[in-house]
């Protein structure tokens, strides 16, 4: 297991500028089957990262308590998949691989990688199970961020993602010019592991529509963030509240990672 970060962009992959997030709502009682399915898919993602098609792939388990202001209970996701790319072109090329012929190639690659460990019949059974009730997807462009500190991320690590809705044209400047400095200072002081800021540039037809941007945070247990108390900084924070609407943060726990 290696690190997952958006250095300067997202908390997900070195030099990544773009990322996709897929929020998975499962059919009842299908969590174990879903994770078995993703474990098989990880063989493909390892090869994709090795070939430079993507920078990373990871699965995060969703804490549902952060969804009370976002969506009805029946659509609350169970997992979030995050994939990162060094360019938009690489992201588009990866999407194109998921056509009918591409899926056949992926299926064959998984069987080849697991030959002697699991039979083709069992692989087909696992991959063929109807585990997903809904999948909502978003494409993000990284705008700002800090380095990830504290070593590589590993299963069990926790991240928070806070969706924001842009209300004024100059909103992004408050995040990239002002808040990035605040979080960078906290990272340097050892109060925080990572902060990133991104905007949504595309989404699936069934995706939630309220969020235009997201803040990504990886904290340090027992540490508190320090915010400036001077008059100018306080005024900028007040203005920011009018420039965007902030929704409840959602907490995620890392399950799988390939980078």
Tab-separated table of C-alpha atoms in Angstrom:
chain	number	residue	atom	x	y	z
A	1	UNK	CA	0.000	0.000	0.000
A	2	UNK	CA	1.372	3.373	-1.041
A	3	UNK	CA	0.444	6.988	-0.492
A	4	UNK	CA	-2.648	8.634	-1.891
A	5	UNK	CA	-2.473	12.392	-2.317
A	6	UNK	CA	-3.269	15.278	-4.617
A	7	UNK	CA	0.016	17.110	-4.137
A	8	UNK	CA	-0.781	20.730	-5.013
A	9	UNK	CA	-4.150	19.573	-6.331
A	10	UNK	CA	-5.961	16.664	-4.633
A	11	UNK	CA	-5.194	14.363	-1.677
A	12	UNK	CA	-4.893	11.487	-4.085
A	13	UNK	CA	-1.903	11.124	-6.406
A	14	UNK	CA	1.449	12.742	-7.029
A	15	UNK	CA	1.168	15.402	-9.746
A	16	UNK	CA	-2.500	14.568	-10.333
A	17	UNK	CA	-4.512	17.423	-11.793
A	18	UNK	CA	-7.795	15.652	-12.431
A	19	UNK	CA	-9.804	13.082	-10.532
A	20	UNK	CA	-13.048	11.185	-10.738
A	21	UNK	CA	-15.176	10.314	-7.745
A	22	UNK	CA	-17.837	7.619	-7.974
A	23	UNK	CA	-20.305	7.298	-5.110
A	24	UNK	CA	-21.665	3.753	-4.815
A	25	UNK	CA	-24.990	2.913	-3.176
A	26	UNK	CA	-25.270	-0.858	-2.724
A	27	UNK	CA	-28.181	-3.233	-2.860
A	28	UNK	CA	-29.106	-4.615	0.563
A	29	UNK	CA	-26.624	-7.083	2.025
A	30	UNK	CA	-24.089	-6.698	-0.785
A	31	UNK	CA	-21.118	-5.049	0.945
A	32	UNK	CA	-18.938	-8.188	1.096
A	33	UNK	CA	-19.756	-9.062	-2.505
A	34	UNK	CA	-18.980	-5.513	-3.597
A	35	UNK	CA	-15.581	-5.533	-1.909
A	36	UNK	CA	-14.762	-8.924	-3.462
A	37	UNK	CA	-15.627	-7.440	-6.847
A	38	UNK	CA	-13.410	-4.401	-6.282
A	39	UNK	CA	-10.580	-6.642	-5.085
A	40	UNK	CA	-10.662	-8.357	-8.485
A	41	UNK	CA	-10.859	-4.998	-10.272
A	42	UNK	CA	-7.768	-3.859	-8.383
A	43	UNK	CA	-5.745	-6.168	-10.649
A	44	UNK	CA	-6.772	-4.042	-13.611
A	45	UNK	CA	-6.083	-0.777	-11.779
A	46	UNK	CA	-2.588	-1.968	-10.811
A	47	UNK	CA	-1.859	-2.531	-14.485
A	48	UNK	CA	-3.390	0.823	-15.459
A	49	UNK	CA	-1.207	2.672	-12.930
A	50	UNK	CA	1.860	0.700	-14.053
A	51	UNK	CA	1.191	1.693	-17.675
A	52	UNK	CA	0.670	5.353	-16.794
A	53	UNK	CA	-2.997	5.372	-17.754
A	54	UNK	CA	-3.913	6.764	-14.327
A	55	UNK	CA	-2.062	7.917	-11.245
A	56	UNK	CA	-4.051	6.143	-8.531
A	57	UNK	CA	-7.208	4.285	-7.609
A	58	UNK	CA	-8.700	4.011	-4.131
A	59	UNK	CA	-11.874	3.017	-2.334
A	60	UNK	CA	-13.119	4.890	0.718
A	61	UNK	CA	-15.938	3.748	3.001
A	62	UNK	CA	-18.566	6.441	3.601
A	63	UNK	CA	-19.714	7.590	7.024
A	64	UNK	CA	-23.445	8.169	6.337
A	65	UNK	CA	-23.872	10.726	9.122
A	66	UNK	CA	-22.503	13.474	6.839
A	67	UNK	CA	-25.300	13.047	4.334
A	68	UNK	CA	-28.287	14.444	6.230
A	69	UNK	CA	-28.246	17.667	4.174
A	70	UNK	CA	-27.455	16.160	0.776
A	71	UNK	CA	-29.727	13.325	-0.334
A	72	UNK	CA	-32.600	11.099	0.770
A	73	UNK	CA	-31.615	8.133	2.954
A	74	UNK	CA	-32.229	5.545	0.212
A	75	UNK	CA	-29.511	7.153	-1.956
A	76	UNK	CA	-26.815	7.594	0.679
A	77	UNK	CA	-23.655	5.950	-0.740
A	78	UNK	CA	-21.729	3.203	1.004
A	79	UNK	CA	-18.386	3.739	-0.756
A	80	UNK	CA	-16.520	6.354	-2.782
A	81	UNK	CA	-14.080	5.390	-5.546
A	82	UNK	CA	-11.397	7.957	-6.352
A	83	UNK	CA	-9.236	7.754	-9.464
A	84	UNK	CA	-6.627	10.362	-10.390
A	85	UNK	CA	-4.965	11.414	-13.633
A	86	UNK	CA	-2.102	13.659	-14.675
A	87	UNK	CA	-4.142	15.154	-17.523
A	88	UNK	CA	-7.694	15.418	-18.811
A	89	UNK	CA	-6.617	13.522	-21.940
A	90	UNK	CA	-5.572	10.495	-19.859
A	91	UNK	CA	-8.888	10.615	-17.996
A	92	UNK	CA	-10.863	10.673	-21.258
A	93	UNK	CA	-8.801	7.820	-22.669
A	94	UNK	CA	-9.527	5.712	-19.595
A	95	UNK	CA	-13.271	6.355	-19.898
A	96	UNK	CA	-13.101	5.176	-23.517
A	97	UNK	CA	-11.651	1.837	-22.387
A	98	UNK	CA	-14.903	0.921	-20.649
A	99	UNK	CA	-16.832	0.130	-23.818
A	100	UNK	CA	-17.995	-3.419	-24.639
A	101	UNK	CA	-14.710	-4.544	-26.170
A	102	UNK	CA	-12.718	-2.812	-23.461
A	103	UNK	CA	-14.630	-4.590	-20.717
A	104	UNK	CA	-13.859	-7.933	-22.370
A	105	UNK	CA	-10.151	-7.062	-22.334
A	106	UNK	CA	-10.342	-6.038	-18.680
A	107	UNK	CA	-12.110	-9.283	-17.781
A	108	UNK	CA	-9.415	-11.299	-19.570
A	109	UNK	CA	-6.634	-9.322	-17.879
A	110	UNK	CA	-8.110	-10.002	-14.431
A	111	UNK	CA	-8.304	-13.731	-15.214
A	112	UNK	CA	-4.726	-13.745	-16.461
A	113	UNK	CA	-3.428	-11.954	-13.367
A	114	UNK	CA	-5.277	-14.335	-11.029
A	115	UNK	CA	-4.574	-17.532	-12.955
A	116	UNK	CA	-3.923	-20.363	-10.517
A	117	UNK	CA	-5.421	-18.402	-7.618
A	118	UNK	CA	-9.090	-18.289	-8.579
A	119	UNK	CA	-10.961	-19.999	-11.393
A	120	UNK	CA	-12.411	-18.162	-14.384
A	121	UNK	CA	-15.846	-19.438	-13.412
A	122	UNK	CA	-15.600	-17.893	-9.945
A	123	UNK	CA	-14.258	-14.640	-11.389
A	124	UNK	CA	-17.252	-14.431	-13.707
A	125	UNK	CA	-19.606	-15.107	-10.788
A	126	UNK	CA	-18.066	-12.371	-8.647
A	127	UNK	CA	-17.889	-9.780	-11.437
A	128	UNK	CA	-21.388	-10.641	-12.612
A	129	UNK	CA	-23.162	-10.039	-9.313
A	130	UNK	CA	-25.616	-7.144	-9.239
A	131	UNK	CA	-24.241	-5.360	-6.184
A	132	UNK	CA	-24.847	-1.691	-7.054
A	133	UNK	CA	-28.128	0.123	-6.587
A	134	UNK	CA	-26.773	3.438	-7.875
A	135	UNK	CA	-23.492	4.984	-8.999
A	136	UNK	CA	-23.073	8.773	-9.170
A	137	UNK	CA	-19.917	10.150	-10.758
A	138	UNK	CA	-18.080	13.486	-10.834
A	139	UNK	CA	-14.978	14.842	-12.584
A	140	UNK	CA	-12.822	17.227	-10.545
A	141	UNK	CA	-10.078	19.638	-11.517
A	142	UNK	CA	-7.579	20.454	-8.804
A	143	UNK	CA	-7.074	24.156	-8.122
A	144	UNK	CA	-4.917	24.327	-4.989
A	145	UNK	CA	-3.505	22.213	-2.194
A	146	UNK	CA	-0.769	21.471	0.309
A	147	UNK	CA	1.718	18.581	0.402
A	148	UNK	CA	0.577	15.459	2.222
A	149	UNK	CA	2.612	14.958	5.409
A	150	UNK	CA	2.898	12.145	7.934
A	151	UNK	CA	3.946	9.384	5.551
A	152	UNK	CA	1.969	7.234	3.162
A	153	UNK	CA	-1.742	6.798	3.544
A	154	UNK	CA	-2.900	3.341	4.510
A	155	UNK	CA	-6.213	1.526	5.017
A	156	UNK	CA	-7.936	2.952	8.069
A	157	UNK	CA	-6.834	6.538	7.418
A	158	UNK	CA	-9.609	9.118	7.445
A	159	UNK	CA	-10.402	11.979	5.067
A	160	UNK	CA	-13.157	14.588	5.066
A	161	UNK	CA	-14.646	16.105	1.920
A	162	UNK	CA	-16.744	19.265	2.182
A	163	UNK	CA	-18.879	20.268	-0.811
A	164	UNK	CA	-19.313	23.954	-1.509
A	165	UNK	CA	-21.628	25.835	-3.841
A	166	UNK	CA	-20.175	28.902	-5.537
A	167	UNK	CA	-22.353	32.007	-5.107
A	168	UNK	CA	-20.018	34.759	-6.386
A	169	UNK	CA	-17.688	34.894	-9.395
A	170	UNK	CA	-14.532	35.566	-7.367
A	171	UNK	CA	-15.125	32.779	-4.835
A	172	UNK	CA	-12.196	30.612	-5.994
A	173	UNK	CA	-9.693	33.369	-5.186
A	174	UNK	CA	-10.634	33.280	-1.511
A	175	UNK	CA	-9.740	29.586	-1.367
A	176	UNK	CA	-6.614	29.629	-3.553
A	177	UNK	CA	-5.137	32.906	-2.233
A	178	UNK	CA	-6.284	33.054	1.389
A	179	UNK	CA	-7.277	29.648	2.730
A	180	UNK	CA	-4.438	27.803	1.044
A	181	UNK	CA	-1.962	29.900	3.056
A	182	UNK	CA	-3.822	29.168	6.291
A	183	UNK	CA	-3.825	25.416	5.710
A	184	UNK	CA	-0.222	25.433	4.484
A	185	UNK	CA	0.815	27.079	7.755
A	186	UNK	CA	-1.109	24.478	9.723
A	187	UNK	CA	0.521	21.663	7.751
A	188	UNK	CA	3.990	23.126	8.401
A	189	UNK	CA	3.212	23.445	12.120
A	190	UNK	CA	2.103	19.814	12.329
A	191	UNK	CA	-1.567	20.611	12.961
A	192	UNK	CA	-2.855	19.086	9.716
A	193	UNK	CA	-1.795	16.492	7.133
A	194	UNK	CA	-3.430	17.778	3.959
A	195	UNK	CA	-5.815	20.328	2.456
A	196	UNK	CA	-6.939	20.505	-1.181
A	197	UNK	CA	-9.441	22.490	-3.214
A	198	UNK	CA	-11.099	21.378	-6.459
A	199	UNK	CA	-13.969	22.252	-8.756
A	200	UNK	CA	-16.449	19.924	-10.430
A	201	UNK	CA	-16.168	20.173	-14.222
A	202	UNK	CA	-18.512	17.318	-15.158
A	203	UNK	CA	-20.955	14.911	-13.539
A	204	UNK	CA	-23.230	12.004	-14.435
A	205	UNK	CA	-26.891	12.693	-15.197
A	206	UNK	CA	-28.009	11.212	-11.867
A	207	UNK	CA	-25.391	13.077	-9.806
A	208	UNK	CA	-26.311	15.605	-7.125
A	209	UNK	CA	-26.186	19.109	-8.569
A	210	UNK	CA	-25.631	21.445	-5.616
A	211	UNK	CA	-21.850	21.137	-5.222
A	212	UNK	CA	-19.593	23.170	-7.512
A	213	UNK	CA	-16.369	22.814	-5.482
A	214	UNK	CA	-14.915	20.613	-2.739
A	215	UNK	CA	-12.407	20.963	0.087
A	216	UNK	CA	-10.430	17.814	0.944
A	217	UNK	CA	-8.969	17.504	4.427
A	218	UNK	CA	-6.834	14.936	6.220
A	219	UNK	CA	-6.376	15.912	9.837
A	220	UNK	CA	-4.188	14.781	12.701
A	221	UNK	CA	-5.846	13.254	15.755
A	222	UNK	CA	-5.563	15.509	18.787
A	223	UNK	CA	-4.515	18.561	16.757
A	224	UNK	CA	-6.610	21.672	16.117
A	225	UNK	CA	-6.396	24.057	13.189
A	226	UNK	CA	-5.170	27.589	13.874
A	227	UNK	CA	-6.923	30.491	12.106
A	228	UNK	CA	-5.665	34.106	12.036
A	229	UNK	CA	-7.424	36.493	14.371
A	230	UNK	CA	-6.407	39.820	12.843
A	231	UNK	CA	-9.072	42.222	11.575
A	232	UNK	CA	-8.368	41.789	7.844
A	233	UNK	CA	-8.409	37.986	8.031
A	234	UNK	CA	-11.646	37.995	9.979
A	235	UNK	CA	-13.237	40.218	7.343
A	236	UNK	CA	-12.075	37.938	4.517
A	237	UNK	CA	-13.607	34.940	6.309
A	238	UNK	CA	-16.879	36.842	6.658
A	239	UNK	CA	-16.848	37.735	2.954
A	240	UNK	CA	-16.146	34.105	2.046
A	241	UNK	CA	-19.347	33.054	3.801
A	242	UNK	CA	-21.255	35.221	1.321
A	243	UNK	CA	-19.277	33.948	-1.674
A	244	UNK	CA	-20.151	30.272	-1.200
A	245	UNK	CA	-22.519	27.952	0.619
A	246	UNK	CA	-20.830	25.203	2.620
A	247	UNK	CA	-22.519	21.835	3.180
A	248	UNK	CA	-21.827	19.238	5.861
A	249	UNK	CA	-18.492	17.465	5.532
A	250	UNK	CA	-18.558	13.752	4.764
A	251	UNK	CA	-16.039	11.462	6.446
A	252	UNK	CA	-14.373	8.613	4.557
A	253	UNK	CA	-12.160	5.741	5.715
A	254	UNK	CA	-9.604	4.284	3.302
A	255	UNK	CA	-10.208	0.631	2.349
A	256	UNK	CA	-8.099	-0.109	-0.772
A	257	UNK	CA	-5.410	1.885	-2.575
A	258	UNK	CA	-3.350	1.393	-5.715
A	259	UNK	CA	-0.855	4.022	-6.870
